[in-house]
Amino acid sequence: GIQVEQSPPDLILQEGANSTLRCNFSDSVNNLQWFHQNPWGQLINLFYIPSGTKQNGRLSATTVATERYSLLYISSSQTTDSGVYFCAVAKETSGSRLTFGEGTQLTVNP
Amino acid sequence: NAGVMQNPRHLVRRRGQEARLRCSPMKGHSHVYWYRQLPEEGLKFMVYLQKENIIDESGMPKERFSAEFPKEGPSILRIQQVVRGDSAAYFCASSPRNRVGYGYTFGSGTRLTVV
């Protein structure tokens, strides 16, 4: 099956800093989503971005489908950004199954 | 427009008991997916259902686990004779169609603790 690798596994920032999270995947995909799992365990959908660039406030994401990677940018980080960020993909021939990476644990300190 | 609703949020069961987890998809969505998140791990696909049909159950453990999505009512994930290793967060997602290329919306999850 498709492999999804996220880096870094852990990231500690001071409030106000910027960061880039990376997601590499092993095959062509027709669906790529970024999720934030907050400290209470809720899974929040950040972006649906199989290709191109999107921005939502301090967050933006870019997927280069031909090179099989996606980047999530967090600018001016806040303590509420803490949690785990997951990348998940679906390959066209695998139906609707999403394959998740292992996540990046982000801690933003005040 | 309520999102994907899961209940209960927390469930405690003793070893050997049954656990029933419920998922109500978003309005207008007829496709439901269950995922399991073991402690300190990512989410793993379990099963994909449409109304009254199991489409893909390749991620389901072979024994004790079953899922259904009846014509009326929520989808149910049932775990019989629970063991400590079943302790995990179980997430449900829904979509309006089975078309790869369409984003998913997840519920808040049910955290099962087996004591």
XYZ file of N, CA and C in Angstrom:
675
model
N 0.812 -1.200 0.000
C 0.000 0.000 0.000
C 0.848 1.252 0.000
N 0.176 2.364 -0.098
C 0.874 3.635 -0.152
C 1.512 3.946 1.193
N 2.700 4.532 1.161
C 3.409 4.919 2.378
C 3.364 6.438 2.526
N 3.170 6.882 3.772
C 3.146 8.314 4.061
C 4.139 8.584 5.184
N 5.072 9.484 4.915
C 6.070 9.825 5.916
C 5.982 11.313 6.238
N 5.936 11.613 7.517
C 5.882 12.999 7.945
C 7.143 13.372 8.715
N 7.555 14.615 8.534
C 8.721 15.108 9.271
C 8.526 16.575 9.623
N 9.149 17.026 10.741
C 9.802 16.186 11.734
C 8.763 15.473 12.592
N 9.146 14.473 13.347
C 8.183 13.808 14.229
C 7.782 14.683 15.410
N 8.710 15.516 15.870
C 8.433 16.414 16.987
C 9.009 17.780 16.671
N 8.308 18.812 17.155
C 8.750 20.177 16.906
C 8.330 21.040 18.089
N 9.287 21.773 18.628
C 8.999 22.669 19.746
C 9.334 24.084 19.310
N 8.383 24.991 19.472
C 8.548 26.371 19.026
C 8.218 27.343 20.154
N 8.793 28.534 20.037
C 8.360 29.637 20.866
C 7.220 30.345 20.154
N 6.302 30.848 20.920
C 5.183 31.588 20.343
C 5.694 32.676 19.403
N 5.066 32.766 18.240
C 5.470 33.766 17.265
C 6.368 33.244 16.166
N 6.942 32.059 16.371
C 7.844 31.500 15.369
C 7.050 30.898 14.214
N 7.752 30.700 13.100
C 7.164 30.053 11.928
C 7.677 28.627 11.824
N 6.939 27.776 11.131
C 7.386 26.397 10.966
C 6.863 25.811 9.674
N 7.552 24.766 9.207
C 7.154 24.028 8.015
C 7.122 22.543 8.331
N 6.001 21.918 8.061
C 5.849 20.477 8.253
C 5.784 19.823 6.875
N 6.392 18.654 6.776
C 6.482 18.011 5.471
C 5.789 16.653 5.472
N 5.226 16.316 4.318
C 4.570 15.024 4.122
C 5.029 14.468 2.785
N 5.688 13.315 2.813
C 6.088 12.624 1.590
C 5.210 11.392 1.406
N 4.840 11.119 0.177
C 4.031 9.937 -0.084
C 4.592 9.170 -1.274
N 4.325 7.875 -1.274
C 5.086 6.973 -2.143
C 4.460 6.731 -3.513
N 3.256 7.271 -3.741
C 2.599 7.000 -5.012
C 1.686 8.172 -5.357
N 1.177 8.167 -6.578
C 0.264 9.242 -6.972
C -1.007 9.155 -6.132
N -1.553 10.312 -5.830
C -2.750 10.369 -4.978
C -3.787 11.269 -5.609
N -5.016 11.018 -5.256
C -6.123 11.824 -5.743
C -6.781 12.598 -4.608
N -6.266 12.397 -3.398
C -6.813 13.077 -2.222
C -5.674 13.253 -1.231
N -5.492 14.455 -0.753
C -4.540 14.705 0.316
C -5.171 15.709 1.263
N -5.158 15.383 2.543
C -5.723 16.268 3.540
C -4.734 16.453 4.686
N -4.754 17.641 5.262
C -4.020 17.928 6.494
C -5.030 18.081 7.620
N -4.721 17.438 8.755
C -5.574 17.504 9.926
C -4.761 17.975 11.135
N -5.445 18.640 12.043
C -4.856 18.992 13.333
C -5.629 18.252 14.415
N -4.909 17.472 15.216
C -5.538 16.831 16.366
C -5.134 17.630 17.599
N -6.113 18.278 18.204
C -5.803 19.154 19.331
C -5.576 18.321 20.598
N -5.119 18.953 21.666
C -4.819 18.197 22.895
C -6.027 17.480 23.478
N -7.229 17.809 23.060
C -8.416 17.118 23.544
C -8.788 15.945 22.632
N -7.985 15.725 21.610
C -8.188 14.575 20.742
C -9.066 14.815 19.529
N -9.613 16.008 19.405
C -10.474 16.281 18.261
C -9.640 16.415 16.997
N -10.188 15.903 15.901
C -9.499 15.911 14.619
C -10.132 16.985 13.745
N -9.346 18.012 13.454
C -9.866 19.154 12.714
C -9.308 19.120 11.296
N -10.172 19.230 10.323
C -9.766 19.241 8.931
C -9.204 20.621 8.588
N -7.930 20.684 8.205
C -7.304 21.959 7.877
C -7.410 22.272 6.389
N -6.950 21.332 5.573
C -6.923 21.545 4.131
C -7.226 20.241 3.394
N -7.972 20.398 2.321
C -8.081 19.358 1.302
C -7.258 19.879 0.132
N -6.111 19.236 -0.153
C -5.178 19.846 -1.105
C -4.391 18.783 -1.868
N -5.031 18.102 -2.816
C -4.283 17.114 -3.611
C -3.246 17.737 -4.543
N -3.373 19.031 -4.801
C -2.365 19.730 -5.593
C -2.550 21.229 -5.369
N -1.507 21.984 -5.678
C -1.613 23.429 -5.602
C -1.352 23.990 -4.219
N -1.786 25.216 -4.023
C -1.544 25.958 -2.791
C -2.843 26.546 -2.277
N -3.001 26.478 -0.945
C -4.161 27.092 -0.300
C -3.692 27.812 0.951
N -4.456 28.837 1.330
C -4.134 29.561 2.549
C -5.399 29.781 3.352
N -5.244 29.674 4.678
C -6.354 29.938 5.576
C -5.777 30.617 6.813
N -5.823 31.945 6.830
C -5.274 32.688 7.959
C -3.775 32.506 8.066
N -3.322 32.055 9.244
C -1.877 31.871 9.451
C -1.361 30.553 8.877
N -2.255 29.739 8.386
C -1.856 28.442 7.834
C -1.925 28.468 6.317
N -0.984 27.791 5.711
C -1.050 27.580 4.272
C -0.459 26.213 3.958
N -0.820 25.684 2.798
C -0.326 24.366 2.406
C -0.054 24.355 0.923
N 0.972 23.591 0.558
C 1.332 23.424 -0.844
C 1.563 21.948 -1.099
N 0.975 21.434 -2.158
C 1.217 20.050 -2.573
C 1.795 20.054 -3.976
N 2.946 19.399 -4.123
C 3.557 19.204 -5.438
C 3.342 17.737 -5.788
N 2.246 17.485 -6.486
C 1.833 16.097 -6.719
C 2.869 15.323 -7.536
N 3.499 15.995 -8.502
C 4.460 15.306 -9.378
C 5.684 14.848 -8.604
N 6.003 15.544 -7.505
C 7.162 15.168 -6.699
C 6.747 14.481 -5.402
N 5.445 14.275 -5.237
C 4.910 13.462 -4.143
C 5.268 13.991 -2.766
N 5.017 15.273 -2.565
C 5.155 15.816 -1.230
C 4.199 16.978 -1.031
N 3.935 17.251 0.240
C 3.111 18.384 0.619
C 3.746 19.056 1.821
N 3.572 20.359 1.901
C 4.118 21.147 2.996
C 2.995 21.921 3.670
N 3.059 21.958 4.983
C 2.125 22.775 5.766
C 2.932 23.855 6.467
N 2.566 25.108 6.229
C 3.252 26.235 6.835
C 2.397 26.828 7.952
N 3.027 27.053 9.086
C 2.363 27.738 10.195
C 3.161 28.988 10.502
N 2.525 30.126 10.364
C 3.225 31.377 10.642
C 2.728 31.975 11.955
N 3.616 32.723 12.601
C 3.280 33.404 13.869
C 2.552 32.450 14.810
N 3.200 31.348 15.119
C 2.543 30.279 15.878
C 2.017 30.764 17.228
N 0.940 30.137 17.661
C 0.299 30.434 18.932
C 0.212 29.142 19.747
N 0.040 29.302 21.044
C -0.009 28.101 21.903
C -1.158 27.185 21.507
N -2.216 27.774 20.958
C -3.370 26.962 20.544
C -3.076 26.128 19.296
N -1.937 26.360 18.653
C -1.540 25.536 17.513
C -0.957 24.196 17.971
N -0.700 24.057 19.229
C -0.118 22.805 19.746
C -1.035 21.623 19.446
N -0.402 20.477 19.273
C -1.147 19.258 18.967
C -0.387 18.448 17.944
N -1.092 17.496 17.339
C -0.478 16.640 16.329
C -1.067 16.982 14.967
N -0.188 17.130 13.984
C -0.615 17.423 12.628
C -0.436 16.166 11.779
N -1.539 15.755 11.170
C -1.524 14.553 10.342
C -1.735 14.923 8.875
N -0.999 14.217 8.038
C -1.220 14.225 6.608
C -1.885 12.892 6.261
N -2.864 12.907 5.367
C -3.542 11.672 4.974
C -3.795 11.717 3.471
N -3.610 10.571 2.827
C -3.756 10.522 1.366
C -4.611 9.334 0.961
N -5.165 9.421 -0.236
C -5.877 8.295 -0.840
C -5.403 8.157 -2.280
N -5.032 6.959 -2.629
C -4.610 6.664 -3.996
C -5.842 6.333 -4.821
N -5.822 6.722 -6.041
C -7.027 6.605 -6.870
C -7.604 5.212 -6.876
N -6.759 4.193 -6.884
C -7.284 2.854 -7.025
C -7.620 2.196 -5.697
N -7.469 2.913 -4.625
C -7.723 2.279 -3.325
C -9.095 2.671 -2.789
N -9.942 3.105 -3.612
C -11.272 3.479 -3.166
C -11.215 4.673 -2.258
N -11.921 4.602 -1.168
C -12.030 5.759 -0.304
C -11.157 5.689 0.931
N -10.269 4.718 0.977
C -9.457 4.575 2.180
C -8.412 5.677 2.264
N -8.372 6.374 3.387
C -7.323 7.354 3.660
C -6.192 6.664 4.418
N -4.965 6.901 3.980
C -3.790 6.416 4.702
C -3.143 7.596 5.403
N -2.988 7.459 6.716
C -2.440 8.547 7.519
C -0.948 8.362 7.746
N -0.238 9.481 7.831
C 1.118 9.449 8.340
C 1.100 9.347 9.859
N 2.283 9.256 10.439
C 2.375 9.109 11.887
C 2.270 10.445 12.626
N 2.272 11.521 11.888
C 2.025 12.820 12.497
C 3.277 13.564 12.939
N 3.120 14.865 13.106
C 4.141 15.729 13.704
C 3.557 16.304 14.985
N 4.226 16.032 16.101
C 3.791 16.566 17.399
C 4.371 17.969 17.560
N 3.504 18.975 17.557
C 3.944 20.369 17.678
C 3.621 20.904 19.070
N 4.610 21.476 19.701
C 4.413 22.141 20.989
C 4.837 23.587 20.834
N 3.921 24.504 21.112
C 4.231 25.929 21.056
C 4.241 26.465 22.482
N 5.387 26.940 22.910
C 5.536 27.457 24.272
C 5.318 28.969 24.324
N 4.708 29.450 25.408
C 4.466 30.898 25.512
C 5.747 31.681 25.753
N -25.898 23.068 10.276
C -25.549 21.766 9.725
C -24.614 21.069 10.686
N -25.166 20.129 11.454
C -24.340 19.432 12.426
C -23.297 18.625 11.675
N -22.129 18.477 12.297
C -21.083 17.678 11.712
C -21.346 16.211 11.952
N -20.281 15.417 11.836
C -20.373 13.993 12.111
C -20.471 13.817 13.626
N -21.501 13.125 14.067
C -21.745 12.982 15.493
C -21.398 11.574 15.943
N -20.553 11.495 16.953
C -20.194 10.201 17.515
C -20.582 10.166 18.987
N -21.087 9.030 19.415
C -21.346 8.865 20.845
C -21.226 7.402 21.236
N -20.829 7.163 22.481
C -20.486 8.185 23.459
C -19.099 8.770 23.188
N -18.752 9.844 23.852
C -17.409 10.409 23.703
C -16.389 9.550 24.428
N -16.793 9.032 25.567
C -15.922 8.159 26.352
C -16.714 6.928 26.749
N -16.063 5.783 26.695
C -16.713 4.524 27.026
C -15.736 3.659 27.786
N -16.157 3.195 28.946
C -15.329 2.302 29.751
C -16.018 0.951 29.809
N -15.277 -0.085 29.479
C -15.803 -1.438 29.516
C -14.810 -2.343 30.244
N -15.373 -3.341 30.931
C -14.528 -4.362 31.550
C -14.202 -5.424 30.495
N -13.095 -6.069 30.672
C -12.707 -7.148 29.760
C -13.836 -8.163 29.641
N -14.147 -8.542 28.402
C -15.201 -9.519 28.157
C -16.551 -8.911 27.841
N -16.726 -7.624 28.118
C -17.995 -6.973 27.802
C -18.037 -6.581 26.321
N -19.198 -6.075 25.916
C -19.367 -5.610 24.541
C -19.325 -4.087 24.518
N -18.756 -3.558 23.442
C -18.739 -2.106 23.246
C -19.492 -1.785 21.957
N -20.369 -0.785 22.033
C -21.090 -0.328 20.854
C -20.813 1.148 20.656
N -20.270 1.487 19.502
C -19.930 2.863 19.186
C -20.841 3.317 18.039
N -21.368 4.534 18.178
C -22.335 5.006 17.197
C -21.799 6.216 16.432
N -22.202 6.279 15.189
C -21.774 7.383 14.322
C -22.931 7.822 13.451
N -23.302 9.091 13.555
C -24.312 9.671 12.669
C -23.608 10.568 11.680
N -23.664 10.248 10.397
C -22.938 11.065 9.406
C -23.584 12.431 9.240
N -22.873 13.282 8.541
C -23.420 14.594 8.227
C -24.680 14.418 7.391
N -25.558 15.386 7.477
C -26.802 15.339 6.726
C -26.491 15.228 5.242
N -27.137 14.284 4.585
C -26.930 14.106 3.156
C -25.788 13.171 2.810
N -25.014 12.750 3.812
C -23.911 11.824 3.563
C -24.387 10.392 3.755
N -24.065 9.559 2.788
C -24.506 8.169 2.875
C -23.336 7.198 2.949
N -22.120 7.728 3.142
C -20.933 6.892 3.199
C -20.225 7.146 4.521
N -19.886 6.074 5.206
C -19.283 6.167 6.536
C -18.014 5.334 6.580
N -17.019 5.860 7.260
C -15.723 5.194 7.398
C -15.340 5.192 8.863
N -14.818 4.070 9.330
C -14.336 3.983 10.706
C -12.820 3.841 10.699
N -12.188 4.561 11.637
C -10.742 4.505 11.812
C -10.441 4.293 13.296
N -9.321 3.645 13.563
C -8.897 3.435 14.945
C -7.538 4.091 15.166
N -7.395 4.734 16.314
C -6.119 5.351 16.678
C -5.671 4.751 17.997
N -4.664 3.914 17.931
C -4.066 3.380 19.142
C -3.213 4.459 19.790
N -2.945 4.341 21.093
C -2.164 5.375 21.783
C -0.840 5.668 21.082
N -0.548 6.932 20.917
C 0.708 7.411 20.322
C 0.887 6.984 18.864
N -0.183 6.661 18.177
C -0.076 6.242 16.779
C -0.992 7.072 15.893
N -0.813 6.914 14.587
C -1.716 7.558 13.632
C -3.006 6.769 13.492
N -3.894 7.267 12.658
C -5.181 6.616 12.441
C -5.051 5.516 11.397
N -5.719 4.399 11.668
C -5.687 3.260 10.751
C -7.115 2.957 10.298
N -7.269 2.782 8.975
C -8.569 2.470 8.391
C -9.082 1.131 8.893
N -10.378 1.081 9.185
C -10.997 -0.177 9.583
C -12.006 -0.659 8.551
N -13.029 0.165 8.287
C -14.123 -0.304 7.447
C -14.811 0.879 6.779
N -15.350 0.602 5.574
C -16.087 1.602 4.802
C -17.463 1.030 4.504
N -18.508 1.793 4.810
C -19.873 1.313 4.628
C -20.712 2.342 3.890
N -21.623 1.845 3.108
C -22.721 2.648 2.596
C -23.990 2.112 3.251
N -25.060 2.777 3.053
C -26.323 2.338 3.647
C -26.576 0.855 3.326
N -26.656 0.061 4.382
C -26.993 -1.362 4.304
C -25.926 -2.209 3.606
N -24.768 -1.652 3.327
C -23.725 -2.423 2.646
C -22.358 -2.155 3.253
N -21.569 -3.211 3.377
C -20.157 -3.068 3.733
C -19.368 -3.103 2.440
N -18.649 -2.014 2.165
C -17.938 -1.901 0.903
C -16.497 -2.426 1.035
N -15.842 -2.094 2.123
C -14.450 -2.490 2.310
C -14.220 -2.689 3.802
N -13.975 -3.895 4.207
C -13.705 -4.171 5.629
C -12.306 -4.738 5.808
N -11.415 -4.397 4.892
C -10.078 -4.990 4.913
C -9.256 -4.591 6.132
N -9.637 -3.519 6.811
C -8.895 -3.099 7.990
C -9.477 -3.591 9.303
N -10.522 -4.344 9.236
C -11.182 -4.834 10.451
C -10.476 -6.083 10.972
N -10.260 -6.158 12.276
C -9.770 -7.424 12.842
C -10.740 -8.550 12.491
N -10.192 -9.747 12.320
C -10.994 -10.855 11.821
C -12.047 -11.315 12.820
N -11.785 -11.136 14.081
C -12.721 -11.634 15.090
C -13.163 -10.497 16.000
N -14.331 -10.646 16.549
C -14.919 -9.795 17.596
C -15.403 -8.440 17.103
N -14.966 -7.990 15.949
C -15.347 -6.669 15.446
C -16.370 -6.813 14.321
N -17.382 -5.951 14.347
C -18.341 -5.905 13.257
C -18.862 -4.489 13.120
N -19.388 -4.177 11.937
C -19.913 -2.839 11.688
C -21.148 -2.954 10.823
N -22.039 -1.998 11.016
C -23.234 -1.945 10.195
C -23.648 -0.496 9.998
N -24.402 -0.274 8.940
C -24.952 1.055 8.657
C -26.339 0.810 8.100
N -27.336 0.730 8.982
C -28.682 0.358 8.540
C -29.337 1.470 7.737
N -30.438 1.103 7.118
C -31.182 2.063 6.300
C -31.608 3.264 7.146
N -32.032 2.996 8.372
C -32.400 4.054 9.289
C -31.477 4.023 10.498
N -31.067 5.173 10.956
C -30.266 5.234 12.166
C -28.781 5.324 11.900
N -28.015 5.401 12.985
C -26.573 5.616 12.845
C -25.821 4.350 12.443
N -24.583 4.542 12.069
C -23.688 3.399 11.878
C -23.218 2.932 13.252
N -23.057 1.641 13.393
C -22.632 1.050 14.662
C -21.350 0.250 14.434
N -20.356 0.506 15.281
C -19.163 -0.345 15.339
C -19.284 -1.139 16.633
N -19.271 -2.453 16.509
C -19.506 -3.331 17.652
C -18.246 -4.150 17.922
N -17.835 -4.145 19.176
C -16.679 -4.943 19.584
C -17.147 -5.900 20.675
N -17.074 -7.167 20.390
C -17.501 -8.168 21.372
C -16.312 -8.619 22.211
N -16.601 -8.983 23.446
C -15.590 -9.554 24.350
C -14.311 -8.720 24.330
N -14.449 -7.467 24.695
C -13.319 -6.539 24.588
C -12.144 -7.007 25.432
N -10.947 -6.653 24.906
C -9.690 -6.918 25.615
C -8.958 -5.598 25.765
N -7.917 -5.594 26.624
C -7.211 -4.335 26.916
C -6.646 -3.716 25.643
N -6.226 -4.555 24.703
C -5.652 -4.039 23.461
C -6.639 -3.294 22.574
N -7.940 -3.383 22.903
C -8.944 -2.644 22.134
C -9.040 -1.187 22.589
N -8.387 -0.857 23.687
C -8.403 0.523 24.180
C -7.782 1.429 23.129
N -8.559 2.391 22.675
C -8.116 3.255 21.578
C -9.170 4.334 21.376
N -8.843 5.274 20.482
C -9.843 6.240 20.027
C -10.371 5.757 18.686
N -11.675 5.729 18.555
C -12.311 5.271 17.321
C -12.993 6.475 16.675
N -12.568 6.751 15.446
C -13.098 7.903 14.724
C -13.957 7.444 13.556
N -14.966 8.233 13.302
C -15.854 8.002 12.174
C -15.754 9.215 11.251
N -15.796 8.965 9.952
C -15.826 10.039 8.965
C -16.967 9.770 7.996
N -17.440 10.812 7.347
C -18.487 10.607 6.352
C -18.204 11.436 5.109
N -18.799 11.014 4.010
C -18.720 11.769 2.761
C -20.004 11.530 1.997
N -20.345 12.440 1.080
C -21.606 12.277 0.360
C -21.521 11.312 -0.810
N -20.317 10.902 -1.181
C -20.198 10.012 -2.323
C -18.863 9.310 -2.253
N -18.810 8.153 -2.876
C -17.541 7.446 -2.927
C -16.816 7.896 -4.176
N -16.189 9.036 -4.085
C -15.424 9.510 -5.221
C -14.084 9.990 -4.687
N -13.056 9.285 -5.014
C -11.735 9.690 -4.549
C -11.471 11.085 -5.078
N -10.981 11.918 -4.206
C -10.798 13.305 -4.585
C -11.745 14.198 -3.818
N -12.479 13.601 -2.896
C -13.422 14.365 -2.099
C -12.983 14.303 -0.655
N -12.949 15.422 0.013
C -12.479 15.472 1.395
C -13.433 14.807 2.355
N -12.882 14.371 3.470
C -13.640 13.728 4.529
C -13.844 14.685 5.694
N -14.928 14.477 6.425
C -15.169 15.171 7.684
C -15.222 14.134 8.788
N -14.436 14.345 9.819
C -14.361 13.391 10.928
C -15.183 13.854 12.118
N -15.679 12.884 12.869
C -16.308 13.155 14.146
C -15.257 13.355 15.229
N -15.716 13.610 16.433
C -14.803 13.887 17.547
C -14.247 12.628 18.186
N -14.741 11.477 17.765
C -14.175 10.225 18.242
C -14.841 9.689 19.501
N -14.692 8.391 19.699
C -15.083 7.724 20.947
C -13.826 7.116 21.532
N -13.547 7.476 22.780
C -12.377 6.916 23.456
C -12.803 5.741 24.311
N -12.388 4.568 23.885
C -12.725 3.334 24.575
C -11.589 2.951 25.508
N -11.941 2.713 26.750
C -10.979 2.232 27.737
C -11.472 0.903 28.263
N -10.641 -0.108 28.156
C -10.978 -1.433 28.660
C -10.193 -1.670 29.942
N -10.937 -1.948 31.011
C -10.277 -2.121 32.321
C -10.394 -3.580 32.773
